PDB file of N, CA and C in Angstrom:
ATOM      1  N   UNK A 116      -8.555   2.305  -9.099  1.00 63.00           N
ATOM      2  CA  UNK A 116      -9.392   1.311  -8.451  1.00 63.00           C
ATOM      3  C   UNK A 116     -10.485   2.022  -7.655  1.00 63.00           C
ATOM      4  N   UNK A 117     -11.908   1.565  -7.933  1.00 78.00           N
ATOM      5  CA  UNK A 117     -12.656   2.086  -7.252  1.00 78.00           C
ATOM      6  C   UNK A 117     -12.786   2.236  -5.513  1.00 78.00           C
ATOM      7  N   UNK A 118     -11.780   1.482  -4.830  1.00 92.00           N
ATOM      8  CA  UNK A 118     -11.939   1.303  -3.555  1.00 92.00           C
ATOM      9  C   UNK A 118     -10.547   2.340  -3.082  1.00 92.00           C
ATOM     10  N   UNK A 119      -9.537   2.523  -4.143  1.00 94.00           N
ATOM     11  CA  UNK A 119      -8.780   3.671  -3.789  1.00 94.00           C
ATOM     12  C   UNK A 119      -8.800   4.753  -3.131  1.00 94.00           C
ATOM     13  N   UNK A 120      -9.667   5.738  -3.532  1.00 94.00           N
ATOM     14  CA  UNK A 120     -10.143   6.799  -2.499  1.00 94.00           C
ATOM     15  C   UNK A 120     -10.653   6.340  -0.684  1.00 94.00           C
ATOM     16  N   UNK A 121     -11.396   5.698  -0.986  1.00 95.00           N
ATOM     17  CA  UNK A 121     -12.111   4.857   0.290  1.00 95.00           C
ATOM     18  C   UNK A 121     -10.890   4.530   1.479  1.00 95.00           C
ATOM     19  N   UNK A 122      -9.783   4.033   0.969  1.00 97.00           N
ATOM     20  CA  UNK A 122      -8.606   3.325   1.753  1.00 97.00           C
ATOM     21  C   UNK A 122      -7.656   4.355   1.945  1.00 97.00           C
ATOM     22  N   UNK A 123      -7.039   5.371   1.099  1.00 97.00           N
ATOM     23  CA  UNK A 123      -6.537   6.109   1.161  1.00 97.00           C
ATOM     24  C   UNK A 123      -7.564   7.479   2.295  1.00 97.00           C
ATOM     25  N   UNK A 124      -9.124   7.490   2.414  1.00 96.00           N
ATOM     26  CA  UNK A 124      -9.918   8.405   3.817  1.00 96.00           C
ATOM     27  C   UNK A 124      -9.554   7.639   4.995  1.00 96.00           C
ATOM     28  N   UNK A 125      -9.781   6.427   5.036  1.00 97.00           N
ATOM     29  CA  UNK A 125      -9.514   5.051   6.367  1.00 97.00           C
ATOM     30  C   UNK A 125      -7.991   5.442   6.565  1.00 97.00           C
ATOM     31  N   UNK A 126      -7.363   5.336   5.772  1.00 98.00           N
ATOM     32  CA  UNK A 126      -6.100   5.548   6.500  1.00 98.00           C
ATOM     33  C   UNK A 126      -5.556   6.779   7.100  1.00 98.00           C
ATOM     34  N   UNK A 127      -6.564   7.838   6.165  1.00 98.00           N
ATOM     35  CA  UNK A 127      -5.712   9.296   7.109  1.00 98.00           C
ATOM     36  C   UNK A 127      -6.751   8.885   8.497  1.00 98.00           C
ATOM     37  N   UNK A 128      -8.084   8.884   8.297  1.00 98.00           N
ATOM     38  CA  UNK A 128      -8.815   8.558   9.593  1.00 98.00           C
ATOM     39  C   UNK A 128      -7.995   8.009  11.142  1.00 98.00           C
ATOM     40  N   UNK A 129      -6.880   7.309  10.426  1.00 97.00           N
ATOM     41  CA  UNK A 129      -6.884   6.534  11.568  1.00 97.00           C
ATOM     42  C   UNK A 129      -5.461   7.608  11.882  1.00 97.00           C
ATOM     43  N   UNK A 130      -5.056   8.837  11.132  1.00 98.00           N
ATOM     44  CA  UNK A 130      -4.078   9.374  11.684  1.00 98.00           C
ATOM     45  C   UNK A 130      -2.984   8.777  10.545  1.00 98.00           C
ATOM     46  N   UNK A 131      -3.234   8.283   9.974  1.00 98.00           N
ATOM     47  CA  UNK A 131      -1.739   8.182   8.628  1.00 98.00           C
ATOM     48  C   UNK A 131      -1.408   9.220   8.001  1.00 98.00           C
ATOM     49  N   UNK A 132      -0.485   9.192   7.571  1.00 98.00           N
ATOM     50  CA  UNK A 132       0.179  10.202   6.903  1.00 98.00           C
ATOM     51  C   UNK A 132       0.657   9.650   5.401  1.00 98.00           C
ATOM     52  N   UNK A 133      -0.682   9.923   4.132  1.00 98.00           N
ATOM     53  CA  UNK A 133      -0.991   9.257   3.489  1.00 98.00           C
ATOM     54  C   UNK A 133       0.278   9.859   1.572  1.00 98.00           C
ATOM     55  N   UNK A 134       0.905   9.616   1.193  1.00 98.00           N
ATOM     56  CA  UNK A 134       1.235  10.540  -0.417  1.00 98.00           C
ATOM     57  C   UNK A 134       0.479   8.796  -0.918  1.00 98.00           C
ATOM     58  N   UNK A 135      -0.326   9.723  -1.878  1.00 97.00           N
ATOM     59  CA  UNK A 135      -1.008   8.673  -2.944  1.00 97.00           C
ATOM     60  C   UNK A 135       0.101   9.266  -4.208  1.00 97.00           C
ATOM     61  N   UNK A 136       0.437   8.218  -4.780  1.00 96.00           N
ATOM     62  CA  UNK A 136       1.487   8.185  -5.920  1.00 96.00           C
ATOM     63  C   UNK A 136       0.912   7.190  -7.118  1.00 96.00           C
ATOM     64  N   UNK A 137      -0.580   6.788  -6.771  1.00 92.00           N
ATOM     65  CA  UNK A 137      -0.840   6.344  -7.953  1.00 92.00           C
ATOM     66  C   UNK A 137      -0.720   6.916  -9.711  1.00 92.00           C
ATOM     67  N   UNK A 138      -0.771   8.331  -9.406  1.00 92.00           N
ATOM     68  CA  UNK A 138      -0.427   8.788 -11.094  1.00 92.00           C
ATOM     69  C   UNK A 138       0.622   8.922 -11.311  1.00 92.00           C
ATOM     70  N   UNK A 139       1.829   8.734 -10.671  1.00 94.00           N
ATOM     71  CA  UNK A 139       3.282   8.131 -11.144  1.00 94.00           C
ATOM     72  C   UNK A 139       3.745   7.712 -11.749  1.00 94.00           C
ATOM     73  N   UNK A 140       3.009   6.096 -11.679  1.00 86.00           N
ATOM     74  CA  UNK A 140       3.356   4.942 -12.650  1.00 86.00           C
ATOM     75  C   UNK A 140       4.568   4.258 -12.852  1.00 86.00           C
ATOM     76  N   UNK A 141       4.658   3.759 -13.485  1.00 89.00           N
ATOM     77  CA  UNK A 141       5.904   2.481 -13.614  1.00 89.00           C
ATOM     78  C   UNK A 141       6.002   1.964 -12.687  1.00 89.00           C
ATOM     79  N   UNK A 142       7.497   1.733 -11.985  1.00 92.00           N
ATOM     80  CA  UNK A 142       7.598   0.841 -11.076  1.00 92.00           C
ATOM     81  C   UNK A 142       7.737   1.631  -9.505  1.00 92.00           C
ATOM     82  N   UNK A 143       6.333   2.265  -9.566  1.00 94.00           N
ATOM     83  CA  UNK A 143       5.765   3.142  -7.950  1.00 94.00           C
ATOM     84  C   UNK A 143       4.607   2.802  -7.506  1.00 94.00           C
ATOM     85  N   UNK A 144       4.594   2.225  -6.292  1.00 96.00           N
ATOM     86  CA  UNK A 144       3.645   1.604  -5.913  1.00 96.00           C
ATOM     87  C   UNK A 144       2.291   2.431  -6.066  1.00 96.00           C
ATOM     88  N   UNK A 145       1.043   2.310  -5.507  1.00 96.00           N
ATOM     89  CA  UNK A 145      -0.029   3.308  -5.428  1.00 96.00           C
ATOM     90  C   UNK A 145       0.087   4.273  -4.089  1.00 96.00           C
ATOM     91  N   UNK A 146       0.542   3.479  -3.014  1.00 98.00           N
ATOM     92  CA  UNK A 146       0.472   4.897  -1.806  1.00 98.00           C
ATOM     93  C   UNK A 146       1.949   4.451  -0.930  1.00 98.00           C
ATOM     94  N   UNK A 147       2.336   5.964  -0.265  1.00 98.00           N
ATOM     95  CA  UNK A 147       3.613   5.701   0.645  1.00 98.00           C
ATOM     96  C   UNK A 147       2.888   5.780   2.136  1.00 98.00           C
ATOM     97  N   UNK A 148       2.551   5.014   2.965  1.00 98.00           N
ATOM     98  CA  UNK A 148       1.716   5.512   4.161  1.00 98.00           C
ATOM     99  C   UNK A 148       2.763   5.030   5.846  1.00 98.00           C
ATOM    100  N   UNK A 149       2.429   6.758   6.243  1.00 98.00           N
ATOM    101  CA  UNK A 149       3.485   6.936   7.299  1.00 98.00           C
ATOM    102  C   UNK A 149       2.326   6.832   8.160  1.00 98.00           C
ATOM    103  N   UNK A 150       2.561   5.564   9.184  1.00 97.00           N
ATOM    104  CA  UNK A 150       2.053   5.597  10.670  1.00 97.00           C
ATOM    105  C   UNK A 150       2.831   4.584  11.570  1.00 97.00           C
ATOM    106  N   UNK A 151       2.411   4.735  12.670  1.00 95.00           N
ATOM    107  CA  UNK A 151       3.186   4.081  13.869  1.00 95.00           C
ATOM    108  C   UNK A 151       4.916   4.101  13.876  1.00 95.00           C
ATOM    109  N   UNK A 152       5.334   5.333  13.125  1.00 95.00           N
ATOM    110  CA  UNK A 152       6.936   5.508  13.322  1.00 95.00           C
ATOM    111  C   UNK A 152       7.507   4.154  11.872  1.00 95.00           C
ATOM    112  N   UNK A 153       6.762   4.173  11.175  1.00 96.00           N
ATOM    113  CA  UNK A 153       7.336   3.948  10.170  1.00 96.00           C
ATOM    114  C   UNK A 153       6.551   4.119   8.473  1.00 96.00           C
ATOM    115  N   UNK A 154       6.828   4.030   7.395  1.00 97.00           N
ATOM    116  CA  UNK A 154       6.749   3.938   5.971  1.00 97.00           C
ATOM    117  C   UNK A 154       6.734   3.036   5.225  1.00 97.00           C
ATOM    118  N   UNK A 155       5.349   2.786   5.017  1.00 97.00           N
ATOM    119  CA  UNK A 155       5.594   1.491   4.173  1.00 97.00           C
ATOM    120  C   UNK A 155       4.688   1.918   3.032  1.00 97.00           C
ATOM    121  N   UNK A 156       5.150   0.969   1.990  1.00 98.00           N
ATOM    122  CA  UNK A 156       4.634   1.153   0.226  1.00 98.00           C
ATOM    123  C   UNK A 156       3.169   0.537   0.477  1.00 98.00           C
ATOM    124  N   UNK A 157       2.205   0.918  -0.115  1.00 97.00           N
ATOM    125  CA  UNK A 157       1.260  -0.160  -0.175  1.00 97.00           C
ATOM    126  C   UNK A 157       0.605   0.242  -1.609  1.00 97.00           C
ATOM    127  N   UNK A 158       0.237  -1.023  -2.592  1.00 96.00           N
ATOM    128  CA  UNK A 158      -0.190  -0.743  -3.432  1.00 96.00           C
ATOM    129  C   UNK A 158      -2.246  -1.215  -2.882  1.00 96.00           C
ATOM    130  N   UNK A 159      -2.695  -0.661  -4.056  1.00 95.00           N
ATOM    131  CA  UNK A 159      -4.258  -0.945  -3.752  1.00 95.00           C
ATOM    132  C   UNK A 159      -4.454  -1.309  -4.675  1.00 95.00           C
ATOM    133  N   UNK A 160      -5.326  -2.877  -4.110  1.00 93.00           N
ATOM    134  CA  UNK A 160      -6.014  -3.821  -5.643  1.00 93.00           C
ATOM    135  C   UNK A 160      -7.700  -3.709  -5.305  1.00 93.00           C
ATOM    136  N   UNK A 161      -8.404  -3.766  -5.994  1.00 87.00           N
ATOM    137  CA  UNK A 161      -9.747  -4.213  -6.288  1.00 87.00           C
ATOM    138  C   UNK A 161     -10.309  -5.429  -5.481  1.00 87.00           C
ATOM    139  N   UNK A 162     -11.181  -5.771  -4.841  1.00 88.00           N
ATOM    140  CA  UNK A 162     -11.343  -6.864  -4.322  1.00 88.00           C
ATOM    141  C   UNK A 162     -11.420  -8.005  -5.363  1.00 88.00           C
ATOM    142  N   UNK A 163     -10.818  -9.302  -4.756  1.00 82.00           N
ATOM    143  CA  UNK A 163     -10.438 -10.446  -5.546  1.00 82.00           C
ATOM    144  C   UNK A 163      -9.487 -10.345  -6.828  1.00 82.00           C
ATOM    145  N   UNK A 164      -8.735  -9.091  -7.067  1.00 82.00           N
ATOM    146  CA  UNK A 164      -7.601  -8.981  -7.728  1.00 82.00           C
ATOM    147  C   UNK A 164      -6.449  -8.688  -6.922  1.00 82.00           C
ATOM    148  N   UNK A 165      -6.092  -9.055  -5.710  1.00 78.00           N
ATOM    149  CA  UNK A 165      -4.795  -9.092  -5.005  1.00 78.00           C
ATOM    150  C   UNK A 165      -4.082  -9.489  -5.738  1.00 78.00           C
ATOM    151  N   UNK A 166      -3.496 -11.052  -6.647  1.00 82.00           N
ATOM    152  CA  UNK A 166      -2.944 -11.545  -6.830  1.00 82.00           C
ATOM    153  C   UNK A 166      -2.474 -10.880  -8.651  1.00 82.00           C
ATOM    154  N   UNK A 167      -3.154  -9.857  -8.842  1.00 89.00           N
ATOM    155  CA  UNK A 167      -3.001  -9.805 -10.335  1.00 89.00           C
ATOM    156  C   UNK A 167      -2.184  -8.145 -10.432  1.00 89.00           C
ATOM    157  N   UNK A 168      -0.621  -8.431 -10.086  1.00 93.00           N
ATOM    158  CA  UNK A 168       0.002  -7.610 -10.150  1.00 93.00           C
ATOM    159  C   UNK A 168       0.601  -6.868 -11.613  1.00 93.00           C
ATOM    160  N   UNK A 169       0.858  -6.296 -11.826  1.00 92.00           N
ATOM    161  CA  UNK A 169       1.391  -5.812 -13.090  1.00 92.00           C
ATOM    162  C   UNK A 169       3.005  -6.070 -13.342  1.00 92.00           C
ATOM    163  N   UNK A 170       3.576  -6.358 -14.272  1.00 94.00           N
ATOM    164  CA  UNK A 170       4.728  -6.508 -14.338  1.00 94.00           C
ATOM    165  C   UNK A 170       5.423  -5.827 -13.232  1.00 94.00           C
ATOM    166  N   UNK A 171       5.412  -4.261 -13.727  1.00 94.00           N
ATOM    167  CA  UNK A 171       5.816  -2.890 -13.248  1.00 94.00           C
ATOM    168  C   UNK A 171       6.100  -3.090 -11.730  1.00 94.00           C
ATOM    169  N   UNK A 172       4.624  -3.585 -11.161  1.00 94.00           N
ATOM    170  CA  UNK A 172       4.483  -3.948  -9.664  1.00 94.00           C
ATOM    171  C   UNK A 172       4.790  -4.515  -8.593  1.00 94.00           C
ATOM    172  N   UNK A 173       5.427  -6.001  -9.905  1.00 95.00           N
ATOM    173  CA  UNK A 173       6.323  -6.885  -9.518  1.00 95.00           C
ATOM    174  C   UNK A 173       7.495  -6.793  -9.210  1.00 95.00           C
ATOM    175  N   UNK A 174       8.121  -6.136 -10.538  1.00 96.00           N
ATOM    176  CA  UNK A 174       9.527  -5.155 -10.224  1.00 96.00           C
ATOM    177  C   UNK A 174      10.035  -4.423  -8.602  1.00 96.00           C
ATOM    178  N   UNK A 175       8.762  -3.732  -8.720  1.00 96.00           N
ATOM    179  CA  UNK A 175       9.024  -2.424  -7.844  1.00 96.00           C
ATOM    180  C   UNK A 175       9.120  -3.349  -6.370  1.00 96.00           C
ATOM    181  N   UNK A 176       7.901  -4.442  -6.279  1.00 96.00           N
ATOM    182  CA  UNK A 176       8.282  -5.352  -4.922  1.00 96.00           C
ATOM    183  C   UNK A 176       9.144  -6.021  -4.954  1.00 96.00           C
ATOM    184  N   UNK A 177       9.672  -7.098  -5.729  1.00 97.00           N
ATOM    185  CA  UNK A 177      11.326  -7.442  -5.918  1.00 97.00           C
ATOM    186  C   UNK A 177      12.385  -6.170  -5.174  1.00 97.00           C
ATOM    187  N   UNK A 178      12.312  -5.518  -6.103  1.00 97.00           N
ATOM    188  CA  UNK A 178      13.464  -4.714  -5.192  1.00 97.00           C
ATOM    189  C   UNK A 178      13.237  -3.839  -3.975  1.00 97.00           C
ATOM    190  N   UNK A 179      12.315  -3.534  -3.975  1.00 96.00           N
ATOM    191  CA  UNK A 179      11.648  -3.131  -2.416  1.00 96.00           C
ATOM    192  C   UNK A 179      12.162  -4.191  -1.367  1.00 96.00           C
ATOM    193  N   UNK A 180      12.147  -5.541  -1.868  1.00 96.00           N
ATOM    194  CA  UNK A 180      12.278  -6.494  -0.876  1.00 96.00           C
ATOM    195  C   UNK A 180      13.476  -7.029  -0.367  1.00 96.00           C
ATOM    196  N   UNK A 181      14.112  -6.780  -1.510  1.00 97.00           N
ATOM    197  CA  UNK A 181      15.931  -7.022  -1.745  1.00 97.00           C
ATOM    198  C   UNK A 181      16.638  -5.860  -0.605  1.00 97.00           C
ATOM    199  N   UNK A 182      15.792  -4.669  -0.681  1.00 96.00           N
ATOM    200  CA  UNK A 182      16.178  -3.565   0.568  1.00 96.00           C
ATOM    201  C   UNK A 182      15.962  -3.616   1.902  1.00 96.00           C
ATOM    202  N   UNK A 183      14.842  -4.406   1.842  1.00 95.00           N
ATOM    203  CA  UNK A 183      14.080  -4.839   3.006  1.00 95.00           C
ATOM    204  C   UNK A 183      13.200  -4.425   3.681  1.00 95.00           C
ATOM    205  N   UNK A 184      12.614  -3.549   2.685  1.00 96.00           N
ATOM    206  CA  UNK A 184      11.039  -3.359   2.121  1.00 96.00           C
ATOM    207  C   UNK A 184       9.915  -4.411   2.108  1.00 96.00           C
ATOM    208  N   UNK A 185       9.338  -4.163   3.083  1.00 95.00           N
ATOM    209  CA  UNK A 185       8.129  -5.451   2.291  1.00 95.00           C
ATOM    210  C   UNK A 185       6.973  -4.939   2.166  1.00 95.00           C
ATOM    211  N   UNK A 186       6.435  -4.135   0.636  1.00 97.00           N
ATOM    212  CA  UNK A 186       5.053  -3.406   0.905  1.00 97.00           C
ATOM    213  C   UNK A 186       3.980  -4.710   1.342  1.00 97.00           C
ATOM    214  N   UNK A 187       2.944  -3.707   1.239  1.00 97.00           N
ATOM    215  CA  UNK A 187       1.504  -4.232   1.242  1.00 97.00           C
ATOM    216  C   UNK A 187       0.299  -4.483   0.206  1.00 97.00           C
ATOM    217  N   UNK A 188       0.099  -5.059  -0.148  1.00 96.00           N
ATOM    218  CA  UNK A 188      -1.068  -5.273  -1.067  1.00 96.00           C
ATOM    219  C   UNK A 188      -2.274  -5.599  -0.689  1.00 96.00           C
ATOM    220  N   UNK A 189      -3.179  -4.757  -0.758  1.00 96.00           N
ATOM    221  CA  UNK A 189      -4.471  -4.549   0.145  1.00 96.00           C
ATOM    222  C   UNK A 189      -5.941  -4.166  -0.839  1.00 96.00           C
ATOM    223  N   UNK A 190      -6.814  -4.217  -0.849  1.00 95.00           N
ATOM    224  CA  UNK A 190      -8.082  -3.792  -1.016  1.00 95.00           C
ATOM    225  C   UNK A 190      -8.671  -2.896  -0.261  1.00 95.00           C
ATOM    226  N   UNK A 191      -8.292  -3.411   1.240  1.00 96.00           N
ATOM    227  CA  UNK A 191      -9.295  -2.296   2.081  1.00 96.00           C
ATOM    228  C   UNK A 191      -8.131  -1.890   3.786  1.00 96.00           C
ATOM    229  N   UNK A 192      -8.816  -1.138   4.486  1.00 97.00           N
ATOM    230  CA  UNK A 192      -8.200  -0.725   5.835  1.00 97.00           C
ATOM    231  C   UNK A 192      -7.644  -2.119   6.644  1.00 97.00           C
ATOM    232  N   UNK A 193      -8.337  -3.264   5.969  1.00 97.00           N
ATOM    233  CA  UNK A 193      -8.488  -3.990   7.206  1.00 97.00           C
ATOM    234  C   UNK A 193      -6.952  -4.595   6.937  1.00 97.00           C
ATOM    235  N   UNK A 194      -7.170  -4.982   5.797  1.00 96.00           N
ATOM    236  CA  UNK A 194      -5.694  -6.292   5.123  1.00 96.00           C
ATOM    237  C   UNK A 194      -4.285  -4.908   5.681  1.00 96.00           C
ATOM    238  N   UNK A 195      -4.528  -3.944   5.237  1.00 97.00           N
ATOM    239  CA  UNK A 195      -3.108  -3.175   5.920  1.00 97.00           C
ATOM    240  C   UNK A 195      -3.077  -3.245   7.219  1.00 97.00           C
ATOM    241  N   UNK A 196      -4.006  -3.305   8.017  1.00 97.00           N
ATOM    242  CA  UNK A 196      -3.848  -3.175   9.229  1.00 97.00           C
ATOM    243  C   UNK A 196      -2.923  -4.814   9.565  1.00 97.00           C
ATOM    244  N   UNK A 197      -3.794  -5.856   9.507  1.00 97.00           N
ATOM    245  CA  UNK A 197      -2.882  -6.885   9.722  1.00 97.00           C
ATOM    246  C   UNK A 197      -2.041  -7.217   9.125  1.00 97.00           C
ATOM    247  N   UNK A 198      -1.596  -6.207   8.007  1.00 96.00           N
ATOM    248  CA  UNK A 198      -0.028  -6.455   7.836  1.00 96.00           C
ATOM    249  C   UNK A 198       0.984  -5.427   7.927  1.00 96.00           C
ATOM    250  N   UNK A 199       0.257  -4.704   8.807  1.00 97.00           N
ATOM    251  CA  UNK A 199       1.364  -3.853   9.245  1.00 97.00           C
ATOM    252  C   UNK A 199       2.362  -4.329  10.608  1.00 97.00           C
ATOM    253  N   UNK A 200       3.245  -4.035  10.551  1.00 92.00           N
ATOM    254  CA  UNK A 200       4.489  -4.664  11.472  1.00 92.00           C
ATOM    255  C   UNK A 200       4.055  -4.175  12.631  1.00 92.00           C
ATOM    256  N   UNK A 201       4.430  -4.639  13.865  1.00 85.00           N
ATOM    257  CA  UNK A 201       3.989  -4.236  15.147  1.00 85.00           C
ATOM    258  C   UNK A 201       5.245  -3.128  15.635  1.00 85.00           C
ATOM    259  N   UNK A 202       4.786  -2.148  16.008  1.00 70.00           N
ATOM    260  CA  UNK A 202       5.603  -0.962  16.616  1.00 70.00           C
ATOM    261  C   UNK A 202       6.705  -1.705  17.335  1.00 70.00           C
TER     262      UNK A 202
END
C-alpha cells in the first residue's frame, strides 16, 4: 500500500517500536507496533479500502480476537492513534 511506508515513519516518529511483517503473508497482519507498554497488530489499508479485508486477514483477526487481541485497521497515524487503548 502506498501509504505503508508513510505510517510505519509516523509511528516510529512518535517513538513506536515498529516490525513491519507485511512480506510474511497469510494470516500476518502488516505491522506488530510496540508503544505505550503494549503490542498491538495493525494491518494498513489504502484510503477508502478499510473495509476490504482479505480472507487471510479476516482469519488472522478472528482469532486474534478470540485471544483478546483486537488489532487495528488503519490508513494513516491518525485512525491508530484513536484506536489505541488508553495506558
Amino acid at each position: 500500500d502506498a501509504n505503508h511506508i508513510q505510517l510505519v515513519e509516523d509511528l516510529r516518529d512518535i517513538g513506536a517500536y515498529v516490525q513491519d511483517l507485511a512480506d510474511v503473508g497469510g494470516e500476518t497482519l502488516d505491522l506488530l507496533v510496540f508503544w505505550r507498554g503494549r503490542c498491538i497488530p495493525v494491518e494498513v489499508k489504502p484510503e477508502g479500502a478499510e473495509n476490504r479485508l482479505t480472507v487471510s486477514e479476516r482469519i488472522a483477526i478472528k482469532a486474534m480476537a478470540r485471544q483478546g487481541v483486537l488489532p487495528i485497521v488503519a490508513t494513516c497515524i491518525e485512525e491508530v492513534l484513536a484506536e489505541w487503548p488508553e495506558e
